[in-house]
CSV table of C-alpha atoms and ligand atoms in Angstrom, one decimal:
chain,number,residue,atom,x,y,z
A,25,MET,CA,-26.2,-5.7,29.1
A,26,PHE,CA,-22.8,-7.4,28.4
A,27,ARG,CA,-19.7,-7.2,30.4
A,28,ALA,CA,-16.5,-6.5,28.6
A,29,VAL,CA,-14.7,-9.1,30.6
A,30,ASP,CA,-17.7,-11.8,30.0
A,31,LEU,CA,-17.0,-11.2,26.2
A,32,ILE,CA,-13.1,-11.4,26.2
A,33,THR,CA,-13.3,-14.6,28.0
A,34,LYS,CA,-15.9,-15.9,25.5
A,35,LYS,CA,-13.6,-15.2,22.6
A,36,ARG,CA,-10.4,-16.3,24.9
A,37,ASP,CA,-12.0,-20.0,25.1
A,38,GLY,CA,-12.8,-20.2,21.4
A,39,GLN,CA,-16.2,-19.4,21.2
A,40,LYS,CA,-17.8,-17.2,18.7
A,41,LEU,CA,-19.0,-13.5,19.0
A,42,THR,CA,-22.3,-12.1,17.8
A,43,ARG,CA,-22.9,-8.8,16.0
A,44,GLU,CA,-24.4,-7.2,19.1
A,45,GLU,CA,-21.3,-8.3,21.3
A,46,LEU,CA,-18.7,-6.9,18.8
A,47,ALA,CA,-20.7,-3.7,18.7
A,48,PHE,CA,-20.9,-3.5,22.3
A,49,LEU,CA,-17.0,-3.9,22.5
A,50,ILE,CA,-15.9,-1.8,19.6
A,51,ASN,CA,-18.4,1.1,20.2
A,52,GLY,CA,-17.9,1.0,24.0
A,53,TYR,CA,-14.0,1.6,23.0
A,54,VAL,CA,-14.7,4.2,20.5
A,55,ASN,CA,-16.9,6.0,23.3
A,56,ASN,CA,-14.3,5.7,25.8
A,57,GLU,CA,-16.5,3.5,27.9
A,58,ILE,CA,-14.0,0.1,27.8
A,59,PRO,CA,-10.4,0.8,28.7
A,60,ASP,CA,-7.4,0.1,26.6
A,61,TYR,CA,-6.3,-2.8,28.7
A,62,GLN,CA,-9.5,-4.8,28.1
A,63,ILE,CA,-9.7,-4.2,24.3
A,64,SER,CA,-5.8,-5.2,24.2
A,65,ALA,CA,-6.9,-8.4,26.1
A,66,PHE,CA,-9.6,-8.8,23.6
A,67,LEU,CA,-7.5,-8.4,20.5
A,68,MET,CA,-4.8,-11.0,21.7
A,69,ALA,CA,-7.6,-13.5,22.2
A,70,ILE,CA,-8.8,-12.7,18.5
A,71,TYR,CA,-5.1,-12.8,17.6
A,72,PHE,CA,-4.8,-16.5,19.1
A,73,VAL,CA,-8.4,-17.7,18.3
A,74,GLY,CA,-9.2,-16.0,15.1
A,75,LEU,CA,-12.6,-14.8,13.8
A,76,ASP,CA,-15.1,-16.6,11.6
A,77,PHE,CA,-16.3,-15.3,8.4
A,78,GLU,CA,-19.4,-13.8,10.3
A,79,GLU,CA,-17.3,-12.5,12.9
A,80,MET,CA,-15.2,-10.8,10.4
A,81,THR,CA,-18.0,-9.5,8.4
A,82,ALA,CA,-19.6,-8.2,11.5
A,83,LEU,CA,-16.8,-6.5,12.9
A,84,THR,CA,-16.1,-5.0,9.5
A,85,GLU,CA,-19.9,-3.5,9.5
A,86,VAL,CA,-19.3,-2.2,13.3
A,87,MET,CA,-16.0,-0.4,12.1
A,88,VAL,CA,-17.9,1.3,8.9
A,89,HIS,CA,-20.8,2.6,11.1
A,90,SER,CA,-18.4,4.2,13.6
A,91,GLY,CA,-18.0,7.0,11.5
A,92,ASP,CA,-18.8,9.0,8.6
A,93,MET,CA,-19.3,7.1,5.1
A,94,ILE,CA,-18.5,8.8,1.8
A,95,ASP,CA,-21.1,9.3,-0.7
A,96,LEU,CA,-19.3,9.1,-4.0
A,97,SER,CA,-22.9,9.4,-6.1
A,98,PRO,CA,-22.2,13.0,-7.2
A,99,ILE,CA,-19.7,11.4,-9.4
A,100,LYS,CA,-20.9,9.8,-12.5
A,101,GLY,CA,-19.7,6.4,-14.0
A,102,VAL,CA,-17.9,3.7,-12.5
A,103,LYS,CA,-15.8,4.2,-9.4
A,104,VAL,CA,-13.2,1.8,-8.4
A,105,ASP,CA,-10.9,1.8,-5.6
A,106,LYS,CA,-7.5,0.2,-5.7
A,107,HIS,CA,-5.8,-0.6,-2.6
A,108,SER,CA,-2.3,-2.1,-1.9
A,109,THR,CA,-1.9,-3.8,1.9
A,110,GLY,CA,1.5,-1.9,2.2
A,111,GLY,CA,5.0,-2.6,1.0
A,112,VAL,CA,8.5,-1.2,0.1
A,113,GLY,CA,8.9,0.9,-2.9
A,114,ASP,CA,4.9,0.6,-3.7
A,115,LYS,CA,4.2,3.7,-5.9
A,116,THR,CA,1.3,1.7,-7.9
A,117,SER,CA,-1.4,4.0,-7.1
A,118,LEU,CA,0.6,6.8,-9.0
A,119,VAL,CA,0.5,4.7,-12.0
A,120,VAL,CA,-2.6,2.7,-11.8
A,121,GLY,CA,-4.8,5.6,-11.0
A,122,PRO,CA,-3.7,7.7,-14.4
A,123,ILE,CA,-3.9,4.6,-16.2
A,124,CYS,CA,-7.5,3.6,-15.3
A,125,ALA,CA,-8.5,7.3,-15.6
A,126,ALA,CA,-7.4,7.1,-19.2
A,127,GLY,CA,-9.4,4.1,-19.8
A,128,GLY,CA,-12.5,5.5,-18.5
A,129,VAL,CA,-12.8,4.7,-14.8
A,130,LYS,CA,-13.4,7.0,-12.1
A,131,ILE,CA,-10.8,7.0,-9.6
A,132,ALA,CA,-11.7,9.1,-6.6
A,133,LYS,CA,-9.0,8.0,-4.1
A,134,MET,CA,-8.3,8.6,-0.6
A,135,SER,CA,-4.7,7.8,0.4
A,136,GLY,CA,-2.6,7.7,3.8
A,137,ARG,CA,0.7,8.6,4.8
A,138,GLY,CA,3.5,6.5,5.2
A,139,LEU,CA,4.5,4.5,8.5
A,140,GLY,CA,7.6,2.7,9.6
A,141,HIS,CA,9.3,1.0,6.5
A,142,THR,CA,6.2,1.3,4.4
A,143,GLY,CA,5.8,4.5,2.4
A,144,GLY,CA,2.7,6.5,2.0
A,145,THR,CA,1.4,7.8,-1.4
A,146,LEU,CA,0.7,11.2,0.1
A,147,ASP,CA,4.1,11.6,0.9
A,148,LYS,CA,5.1,10.8,-2.7
A,149,LEU,CA,2.9,13.4,-4.2
A,150,GLU,CA,3.8,15.8,-1.9
A,151,SER,CA,7.5,15.7,-3.6
A,152,ILE,CA,5.6,17.5,-6.2
A,153,PRO,CA,6.1,21.2,-5.5
A,154,GLY,CA,2.6,22.7,-4.9
A,155,TYR,CA,0.4,19.4,-5.0
A,156,LYS,CA,-2.3,19.9,-2.5
A,157,ILE,CA,-3.5,16.4,-0.8
A,158,GLU,CA,-6.5,18.7,0.7
A,159,LEU,CA,-9.6,19.4,-1.6
A,160,ASP,CA,-13.0,20.0,-0.1
A,161,SER,CA,-15.6,17.4,-1.1
A,162,GLN,CA,-17.1,19.5,-3.7
A,163,ALA,CA,-13.7,20.4,-5.3
A,164,PHE,CA,-12.9,16.5,-5.2
A,165,PHE,CA,-16.0,15.4,-6.8
A,166,GLN,CA,-15.8,17.9,-9.7
A,167,GLN,CA,-12.4,17.3,-10.3
A,168,VAL,CA,-13.0,13.1,-10.7
A,169,ASN,CA,-16.0,14.6,-12.8
A,170,ASP,CA,-14.0,16.5,-15.2
A,171,ILE,CA,-10.8,14.4,-15.4
A,172,GLY,CA,-11.6,10.9,-14.0
A,173,LEU,CA,-8.7,10.9,-11.1
A,174,SER,CA,-8.0,12.7,-7.8
A,175,ILE,CA,-5.7,11.7,-4.9
A,176,ILE,CA,-6.2,13.2,-2.0
A,177,GLY,CA,-5.8,12.9,2.0
A,178,GLN,CA,-8.9,11.6,4.2
A,179,SER,CA,-10.4,14.5,5.9
A,180,ALA,CA,-13.7,13.0,6.7
A,181,ASN,CA,-13.9,11.1,9.9
A,182,ILE,CA,-13.7,7.6,8.4
A,183,THR,CA,-13.7,4.6,10.8
A,184,PRO,CA,-12.7,6.1,13.8
A,185,ALA,CA,-12.9,2.6,15.4
A,186,ASP,CA,-10.0,1.5,13.0
A,187,LYS,CA,-8.0,4.5,13.8
A,188,LYS,CA,-8.0,3.5,17.6
A,189,LEU,CA,-7.8,-0.2,17.2
A,190,TYR,CA,-4.8,0.0,14.6
A,191,ALA,CA,-3.0,2.4,17.2
A,192,LEU,CA,-3.5,-0.3,20.0
A,193,ARG,CA,-2.8,-3.0,17.9
A,194,ASP,CA,0.5,-1.6,17.0
A,195,VAL,CA,1.6,-1.4,20.3
A,196,THR,CA,0.0,-4.6,21.4
A,197,GLY,CA,1.8,-7.1,19.1
A,198,THR,CA,-1.8,-7.6,17.4
A,199,ILE,CA,-1.3,-6.4,13.7
A,200,GLU,CA,-0.6,-9.7,12.2
A,201,SER,CA,-4.0,-11.2,12.6
A,202,ILE,CA,-6.0,-12.2,9.6
A,203,GLY,CA,-9.5,-11.3,10.8
A,204,LEU,CA,-8.3,-7.9,12.1
A,205,ILE,CA,-6.3,-6.9,9.0
A,206,ALA,CA,-9.6,-7.9,6.9
A,207,ALA,CA,-11.8,-6.0,9.1
A,208,SER,CA,-9.4,-2.9,9.1
A,209,ILE,CA,-9.0,-2.8,5.5
A,210,MET,CA,-12.2,-3.4,4.3
A,211,SER,CA,-14.1,-1.1,6.6
A,212,LYS,CA,-11.9,1.8,5.3
A,213,LYS,CA,-13.0,0.5,1.6
A,214,LEU,CA,-16.4,0.2,2.3
A,215,ALA,CA,-16.8,3.5,4.1
A,216,SER,CA,-15.0,5.1,1.2
A,217,GLY,CA,-17.6,4.5,-1.4
A,218,ALA,CA,-16.3,2.9,-4.4
A,219,ASP,CA,-18.5,0.7,-6.3
A,220,TYR,CA,-15.9,-2.1,-6.9
A,221,ILE,CA,-12.4,-2.9,-5.1
A,222,VAL,CA,-9.3,-3.9,-6.2
A,223,LEU,CA,-6.8,-5.1,-3.7
A,224,ASP,CA,-3.2,-5.7,-4.0
A,225,VAL,CA,-2.2,-8.4,-1.4
A,226,LYS,CA,1.5,-8.1,-0.4
A,227,VAL,CA,3.3,-11.5,0.3
A,228,GLY,CA,6.8,-11.5,1.9
A,229,SER,CA,9.4,-10.7,4.0
A,230,GLY,CA,8.3,-7.1,3.6
A,231,ALA,CA,4.7,-7.4,4.0
A,232,PHE,CA,2.2,-8.3,7.2
A,233,MET,CA,1.9,-11.7,5.5
A,234,LYS,CA,5.1,-13.7,5.0
A,235,GLU,CA,3.3,-16.9,3.5
A,236,VAL,CA,1.2,-17.3,0.5
A,237,ALA,CA,-1.1,-19.9,2.6
A,238,SER,CA,-1.5,-16.9,5.0
A,239,ALA,CA,-2.0,-14.1,2.4
A,240,THR,CA,-4.6,-16.1,0.3
A,241,LYS,CA,-6.6,-16.5,3.6
A,242,LEU,CA,-6.4,-12.7,4.0
A,243,ALA,CA,-7.3,-12.0,0.4
A,244,GLU,CA,-10.2,-14.6,0.6
A,245,ALA,CA,-11.5,-13.2,3.6
A,246,MET,CA,-11.7,-9.7,2.0
A,247,VAL,CA,-13.1,-10.6,-1.3
A,248,SER,CA,-16.0,-12.4,0.8
A,249,ILE,CA,-16.5,-9.5,3.1
A,250,GLY,CA,-16.6,-7.2,-0.1
A,251,LYS,CA,-19.1,-9.7,-1.6
A,252,ALA,CA,-21.2,-9.9,1.6
A,253,SER,CA,-21.3,-6.2,1.5
A,254,GLY,CA,-22.7,-5.8,-2.0
A,255,ARG,CA,-19.2,-4.5,-3.3
A,256,LYS,CA,-17.6,-6.8,-6.1
A,257,THR,CA,-14.2,-7.1,-4.9
A,258,VAL,CA,-11.1,-8.8,-6.4
A,259,ALA,CA,-7.7,-9.4,-4.7
A,260,THR,CA,-4.2,-9.9,-6.4
A,261,LEU,CA,-1.4,-11.5,-4.4
A,262,THR,CA,1.8,-9.9,-5.4
A,263,ASP,CA,5.7,-10.8,-4.3
A,264,MET,CA,7.3,-8.4,-1.5
A,265,GLU,CA,10.0,-10.8,-1.0
A,266,GLN,CA,12.0,-7.7,-2.2
A,267,PRO,CA,11.5,-4.2,-2.8
A,268,LEU,CA,9.1,-3.0,-5.5
A,269,GLY,CA,10.5,-1.6,-8.8
A,270,ASN,CA,14.1,0.0,-8.1
A,271,ALA,CA,13.3,3.1,-6.2
A,272,ILE,CA,12.4,3.7,-2.2
A,273,GLY,CA,12.0,7.2,-1.0
A,274,ASN,CA,9.3,10.0,-2.1
A,275,THR,CA,10.8,12.2,-5.2
A,276,LEU,CA,12.9,8.9,-6.3
A,277,GLU,CA,9.4,6.9,-6.7
A,278,VAL,CA,7.5,9.4,-8.1
A,279,ILE,CA,10.5,9.8,-10.9
A,280,GLU,CA,9.8,5.8,-11.2
A,281,ALA,CA,6.1,6.1,-11.5
A,282,ILE,CA,6.3,9.0,-14.2
A,283,GLU,CA,8.8,6.7,-16.2
A,284,THR,CA,6.5,3.9,-15.9
A,285,LEU,CA,3.5,6.0,-17.4
A,286,LYS,CA,6.0,6.7,-20.0
A,287,GLY,CA,6.3,2.9,-20.8
A,288,LYS,CA,9.9,3.2,-19.2
A,289,GLY,CA,9.7,1.5,-15.9
A,290,PRO,CA,11.2,-1.4,-14.2
A,291,LYS,CA,9.8,-4.5,-15.3
A,292,ASP,CA,8.3,-6.2,-12.2
A,293,PHE,CA,7.0,-2.7,-11.2
A,294,ALA,CA,5.2,-2.1,-14.5
A,295,GLU,CA,3.8,-5.6,-15.0
A,296,LEU,CA,2.1,-4.9,-11.5
A,297,CYS,CA,0.7,-1.9,-12.3
A,298,TYR,CA,-0.3,-3.4,-15.7
A,299,ASN,CA,-2.0,-6.0,-14.1
A,300,LEU,CA,-3.8,-4.4,-11.3
A,301,SER,CA,-5.2,-1.8,-14.0
A,302,ALA,CA,-6.3,-4.7,-16.4
A,303,GLU,CA,-8.1,-6.2,-13.0
A,304,VAL,CA,-9.9,-2.5,-12.7
A,305,PHE,CA,-10.8,-2.9,-16.3
A,306,LEU,CA,-12.2,-6.1,-15.9
A,307,ILE,CA,-14.1,-5.4,-12.6
A,308,SER,CA,-15.7,-2.4,-14.1
A,309,GLY,CA,-16.9,-4.1,-17.1
A,310,ILE,CA,-14.7,-1.7,-19.2
A,311,ALA,CA,-12.9,-4.9,-20.8
A,312,SER,CA,-14.2,-8.7,-21.1
A,313,SER,CA,-11.2,-10.3,-20.9
A,314,MET,CA,-7.6,-10.1,-19.3
A,315,LYS,CA,-6.6,-9.9,-22.9
A,316,ASP,CA,-8.5,-7.1,-23.9
A,317,ALA,CA,-7.8,-5.2,-20.7
A,318,LEU,CA,-4.1,-5.5,-21.1
A,319,ALA,CA,-4.5,-4.3,-24.7
A,320,LEU,CA,-6.2,-1.0,-23.0
A,321,VAL,CA,-3.5,-0.4,-20.6
A,322,ASP,CA,-1.1,-1.0,-23.8
A,323,GLU,CA,-2.7,1.6,-25.5
A,324,VAL,CA,-3.3,4.3,-22.9
A,325,ILE,CA,0.4,4.1,-21.9
A,326,ASN,CA,1.9,4.4,-25.6
A,327,SER,CA,-0.6,6.9,-26.9
A,328,GLY,CA,0.3,9.1,-23.8
A,329,LYS,CA,-3.2,9.7,-22.3
A,330,ALA,CA,-2.3,8.0,-18.9
A,331,LEU,CA,0.7,10.2,-18.7
A,332,GLU,CA,-1.5,12.9,-19.5
A,333,LYS,CA,-3.9,12.2,-17.0
A,334,PHE,CA,-1.0,12.2,-14.3
A,335,LYS,CA,-0.3,15.9,-15.7
A,336,GLN,CA,-4.2,16.8,-15.1
A,337,MET,CA,-4.2,15.6,-11.8
A,338,VAL,CA,-0.9,17.2,-10.7
A,339,GLU,CA,-2.1,20.6,-12.1
A,340,ARG,CA,-5.6,20.4,-11.0
A,341,GLN,CA,-4.3,19.9,-7.6
A,342,GLY,CA,-2.1,23.0,-7.7
A,343,GLY,CA,1.2,21.1,-8.4
A,344,ASN,CA,3.6,21.7,-11.3
A,345,PRO,CA,2.9,19.6,-14.2
A,346,LYS,CA,6.3,20.3,-15.5
A,347,VAL,CA,7.8,17.7,-13.3
A,348,VAL,CA,6.7,15.1,-15.5
A,349,GLU,CA,9.6,16.4,-18.3
A,350,ASP,CA,12.1,18.2,-15.6
A,351,TYR,CA,12.8,15.8,-12.7
A,352,SER,CA,15.0,18.5,-11.0
A,353,LEU,CA,12.0,20.6,-10.1
A,354,MET,CA,11.2,18.0,-7.4
A,355,PRO,CA,14.0,17.7,-4.4
A,356,LEU,CA,16.3,15.3,-4.5
A,357,ALA,CA,19.5,15.0,-2.2
A,358,THR,CA,22.8,16.0,-4.0
A,359,HIS,CA,25.0,13.7,-2.0
A,360,THR,CA,25.0,10.0,-3.0
A,361,VAL,CA,26.7,6.9,-1.4
A,362,GLU,CA,27.2,3.9,-3.6
A,363,LEU,CA,27.4,0.4,-2.6
A,364,PHE,CA,29.4,-2.1,-4.5
A,365,TYR,CA,29.6,-5.6,-4.8
A,366,ARG,CA,33.0,-6.7,-3.6
A,367,GLU,CA,33.4,-10.2,-4.0
A,368,ASP,CA,35.9,-11.9,-6.5
A,369,GLN,CA,33.5,-14.6,-7.6
A,370,GLU,CA,30.6,-13.6,-9.8
A,371,ALA,CA,27.4,-14.4,-8.0
A,372,TYR,CA,23.5,-14.2,-8.6
A,373,VAL,CA,21.2,-11.6,-6.1
A,374,GLU,CA,19.2,-14.4,-4.0
A,375,HIS,CA,17.4,-12.3,-1.8
A,376,ILE,CA,17.2,-8.7,-0.7
A,377,ASP,CA,15.2,-8.1,2.5
A,378,ALA,CA,12.5,-5.6,1.4
A,379,LEU,CA,11.9,-4.9,5.1
A,380,LYS,CA,16.0,-4.1,5.7
A,381,ILE,CA,15.9,-1.9,2.5
A,382,GLY,CA,12.4,0.0,4.1
A,383,GLU,CA,14.0,0.6,7.2
A,384,ALA,CA,17.2,1.9,5.7
A,385,ALA,CA,15.2,4.6,3.6
A,386,MET,CA,13.4,5.2,6.8
A,387,ILE,CA,16.7,5.9,8.6
A,388,LEU,CA,17.6,8.0,5.7
A,389,GLY,CA,14.8,10.5,6.6
A,390,ALA,CA,12.3,8.7,3.9
A,391,GLY,CA,9.7,7.4,6.3
A,392,ARG,CA,8.5,8.0,9.8
A,393,ALA,CA,9.6,6.1,12.7
A,394,LYS,CA,6.7,7.7,14.6
A,395,LYS,CA,3.6,9.6,13.2
A,396,GLU,CA,4.9,13.2,14.1
A,397,ASP,CA,8.2,12.7,12.5
A,398,GLN,CA,9.1,15.0,9.5
A,399,ILE,CA,10.3,13.4,6.4
A,400,ASP,CA,12.8,14.4,3.8
A,401,HIS,CA,11.1,14.0,0.4
A,402,GLY,CA,14.7,13.9,-1.5
A,403,VAL,CA,16.2,11.1,0.3
A,404,GLY,CA,15.9,7.4,-0.5
A,405,ILE,CA,17.7,4.5,-2.1
A,406,VAL,CA,17.9,3.2,-5.7
A,407,ILE,CA,18.6,-0.7,-6.0
A,408,HIS,CA,20.7,-1.5,-9.4
A,409,LYS,CA,20.5,-5.2,-8.8
A,410,LYS,CA,17.1,-7.3,-8.1
A,411,VAL,CA,16.9,-10.8,-7.7
A,412,GLY,CA,18.0,-13.2,-10.4
A,413,GLU,CA,20.5,-10.7,-11.3
A,414,LYS,CA,24.1,-11.3,-12.1
A,415,VAL,CA,26.9,-9.4,-10.4
A,416,LYS,CA,30.6,-9.2,-10.8
A,417,LYS,CA,33.2,-7.6,-8.5
A,418,GLY,CA,33.0,-3.6,-8.6
A,419,GLU,CA,29.7,-3.4,-9.9
A,420,LYS,CA,27.2,-1.1,-8.0
A,421,ILE,CA,24.5,-2.7,-6.3
A,422,ALA,CA,22.7,0.4,-4.7
A,423,THR,CA,22.9,4.1,-4.5
A,424,LEU,CA,22.0,5.9,-1.3
A,425,TYR,CA,20.5,9.5,-1.8
A,426,THR,CA,21.2,11.2,1.8
A,427,SER,CA,21.5,14.5,3.6
A,428,GLY,CA,24.4,13.0,5.0
A,429,GLU,CA,22.8,12.1,8.3
A,430,TYR,CA,22.7,8.4,9.4
A,431,ILE,CA,24.3,7.1,6.5
A,432,GLU,CA,26.6,4.6,7.9
A,433,GLU,CA,23.5,2.7,9.6
A,434,ALA,CA,21.5,2.9,6.3
A,435,LEU,CA,24.3,1.5,4.3
A,436,SER,CA,24.9,-1.2,6.9
A,437,LEU,CA,21.2,-2.3,6.5
A,438,THR,CA,21.4,-1.9,2.8
A,439,HIS,CA,24.5,-4.0,2.7
A,440,ASP,CA,22.6,-6.7,4.9
A,441,ALA,CA,19.7,-6.7,2.8
A,442,TYR,CA,21.3,-8.5,0.3
A,443,ARG,CA,22.2,-12.2,0.1
A,444,PHE,CA,24.0,-13.7,-3.2
A,445,SER,CA,24.2,-17.0,-4.4
A,446,GLU,CA,26.8,-18.9,-6.9
A,447,THR,CA,24.3,-20.8,-8.4
A,448,LYS,CA,22.0,-19.2,-11.0
A,449,VAL,CA,18.8,-17.8,-9.3
A,450,ALA,CA,15.5,-17.3,-11.0
A,451,PRO,CA,13.9,-14.0,-11.1
A,452,ARG,CA,10.7,-13.6,-8.6
A,453,PRO,CA,7.4,-13.5,-10.2
A,454,ILE,CA,5.5,-10.5,-9.2
A,455,ILE,CA,2.1,-11.6,-9.9
A,456,ILE,CA,1.2,-14.8,-7.7
A,457,THR,CA,-2.5,-15.3,-8.2
A,458,SER,CA,-6.0,-13.5,-8.2
A,459,ILE,CA,-8.7,-14.3,-6.0
A,460,ARG,CA,-12.0,-13.4,-7.6
B,504,URA,N1,-3.5,-2.0,6.6
B,504,URA,C1,-4.6,-1.8,7.4
B,504,URA,O1,-5.3,-0.6,6.9
B,504,URA,N2,-4.8,-2.2,8.5
B,504,URA,C2,-4.2,-3.3,9.0
B,504,URA,O2,-4.6,-3.9,9.9
B,504,URA,C3,-2.8,-3.7,8.3
B,504,URA,C4,-2.8,-3.3,6.9
């Protein structure tokens, strides 16, 4: 029998833990036999010492087995899960899901809600009147078999160890650990049952990983864990130095996603969606080269098939599919406040702090500071100038959609998020690299 204190000191002193030792700590914590304060110390030891690949894989597997595992076998065909590590303005699932389903892949996706400066896919979908995020498993499987696509909330008891550990990490300064993030994300992906996994690992000020080097290590760790568990996994590193696309906030992001499905999305966001969808086509064997995969993406967008998939999903889940033609069917704040560029000197946008923009949107009511907070689907921010764009005195930089509350604070954060340069600035590439 182990003692928690011995395992904490073992890790603290830089030694490697065995699968049995990790299972003792994690299962003991989930079963309330080991207290928060010992697991807090253990997490901090991991934060400083790290986990090697074997430990990460073992920790992931222990977490997978802490709860239910979804069996997607009632769904015929290749099932792929696409997951993003979280960012500001990230509505990729709303676009990648329909594109991939239109191309013949089965997307049975369980998504989450937003917390803090990052938004959640479920909150965005609930901007659509009537859209139900809860389906029983039979209806979920049936819908994916019929139309290839469903995005729902998680009802099964998936990875309870992760839920408990994540909440503890959140209040003990131990979120930003590569080993802990890799095990947290991969345990949920492995328990969710897809055959293949496509990961979008965000890098930059609005992401957990601020540097390409650490994001690369995280991506490599997750791809290796996936491989060790028999699931083909690919990770794409993508830029989160500035918000993704132009819209931040629930209805605003659904509108931007629909525009992208119509082939009219902002360049960075559309490029990311095209690329991740192409990775899905490649990994699932639907396309044999990136060129063919991207051509298929083009085809399903240009023919309207991807937009049609989105409409079908909305309709099947009780939502009003007419939102696709009539955005006024979704809640949107009627009060707007504009932020202007006021300097005499023309300049280029050098940086837009994604974290600050995310916080400004949260303050307006688009996100939650605490899990219990209600959100306002109609508020948010549209940014009109992205990194590399030229600005002149009197030009609009951003529009805030507000119910009138906390507008000064949100305006000041949005203002502070922007940094300008008098010399030309290159636009930021959205795709950094892919790790296979
Ligand atoms: N997302 C997760 O699901 N877990 C982490 O630890 C970090 C981001």
